[in-house]
C-alpha cells in the first residue's frame, strides 16, 4: 500500500516544524513483522538530526512516531511492527 502522509517534526528544544506537502509511504512485510517506510523529500531529510521526534499521520488518521537515532540513509525512515 502506498499513499501520502502529513508530517510533524518536534525537535529538542521544542523546535516545531510542519510540512504542507504530503510524503509517500509504503507498508512492507518483513517475515512475521511489518515495517512502515516513509520516503522523505531532500529538504526534510536535510533538516532531521539525531534526537528529533518525528510524527507522521496517515490519511486514515493513524499517528506513528519515531525518534531519530541517526541521519536517515537514502532519505527513508522505518518503523517496525510485529
Short mmCIF file of C-alpha atoms in Angstrom, two decimals:
data_model
loop_
_atom_site.label_atom_id
_atom_site.label_comp_id
_atom_site.label_asym_id
_atom_site.label_seq_id
_atom_site.Cartn_x
_atom_site.Cartn_y
_atom_site.Cartn_z
CA UNK A 1 0.00 0.00 0.00
CA UNK A 2 1.30 3.47 -0.86
CA UNK A 3 -0.16 6.83 -0.03
CA UNK A 4 0.54 10.30 1.23
CA UNK A 5 1.25 11.26 4.81
CA UNK A 6 1.36 14.55 6.72
CA UNK A 7 4.41 15.12 8.87
CA UNK A 8 5.26 16.97 12.03
CA UNK A 9 8.76 17.25 13.40
CA UNK A 10 9.37 18.04 17.07
CA UNK A 11 12.98 18.66 17.93
CA UNK A 12 14.81 19.47 21.11
CA UNK A 13 14.48 22.13 22.42
CA UNK A 14 10.87 22.43 21.29
CA UNK A 15 11.52 23.17 17.64
CA UNK A 16 8.25 22.82 15.76
CA UNK A 17 8.15 22.16 12.06
CA UNK A 18 5.15 21.18 9.95
CA UNK A 19 5.13 20.10 6.34
CA UNK A 20 2.44 21.34 3.96
CA UNK A 21 3.38 18.67 1.45
CA UNK A 22 2.44 15.02 1.57
CA UNK A 23 5.15 12.38 1.56
CA UNK A 24 4.94 8.88 0.14
CA UNK A 25 4.89 5.87 2.42
CA UNK A 26 4.59 2.11 1.96
CA UNK A 27 3.94 -0.95 4.11
CA UNK A 28 6.39 -3.83 3.63
CA UNK A 29 6.17 -7.37 5.02
CA UNK A 30 9.39 -8.49 6.76
CA UNK A 31 8.87 -12.13 7.77
CA UNK A 32 6.28 -12.06 10.56
CA UNK A 33 6.77 -8.34 11.06
CA UNK A 34 5.73 -5.33 9.03
CA UNK A 35 7.52 -2.07 8.55
CA UNK A 36 6.26 1.33 7.57
CA UNK A 37 8.63 3.07 5.16
CA UNK A 38 8.42 6.85 4.89
CA UNK A 39 10.06 8.41 1.84
CA UNK A 40 11.36 11.89 2.73
CA UNK A 41 11.99 14.76 0.35
CA UNK A 42 15.50 16.24 0.24
CA UNK A 43 14.59 19.39 2.22
CA UNK A 44 13.05 17.48 5.11
CA UNK A 45 15.79 14.86 5.06
CA UNK A 46 18.41 17.58 5.44
CA UNK A 47 16.62 19.07 8.48
CA UNK A 48 16.49 15.87 10.52
CA UNK A 49 19.09 15.36 13.22
CA UNK A 50 19.74 12.88 15.99
CA UNK A 51 17.24 13.10 18.86
CA UNK A 52 14.38 14.66 16.86
CA UNK A 53 10.93 13.14 17.35
CA UNK A 54 9.24 12.57 14.01
CA UNK A 55 5.45 12.11 14.00
CA UNK A 56 3.59 11.10 10.88
CA UNK A 57 -0.16 10.89 10.36
CA UNK A 58 -1.66 8.73 7.63
CA UNK A 59 -4.74 9.82 5.67
CA UNK A 60 -6.66 7.24 7.73
CA UNK A 61 -5.78 9.23 10.86
CA UNK A 62 -3.25 6.81 12.36
CA UNK A 63 -0.33 8.50 14.13
CA UNK A 64 3.12 6.92 14.27
CA UNK A 65 6.21 8.31 15.97
CA UNK A 66 9.90 7.67 15.59
CA UNK A 67 12.88 9.13 17.43
CA UNK A 68 15.72 9.81 15.04
CA UNK A 69 18.81 7.88 16.15
CA UNK A 70 20.96 8.89 13.20
CA UNK A 71 20.54 10.82 9.98
CA UNK A 72 18.37 8.77 7.57
CA UNK A 73 20.16 6.97 4.74
CA UNK A 74 18.59 7.36 1.30
CA UNK A 75 16.05 9.75 2.88
CA UNK A 76 13.89 6.91 4.24
CA UNK A 77 12.55 6.34 7.76
CA UNK A 78 11.42 2.93 9.00
CA UNK A 79 9.03 1.97 11.80
CA UNK A 80 8.73 -1.74 12.62
CA UNK A 81 5.63 -3.56 13.90
CA UNK A 82 5.12 -7.17 14.99
#
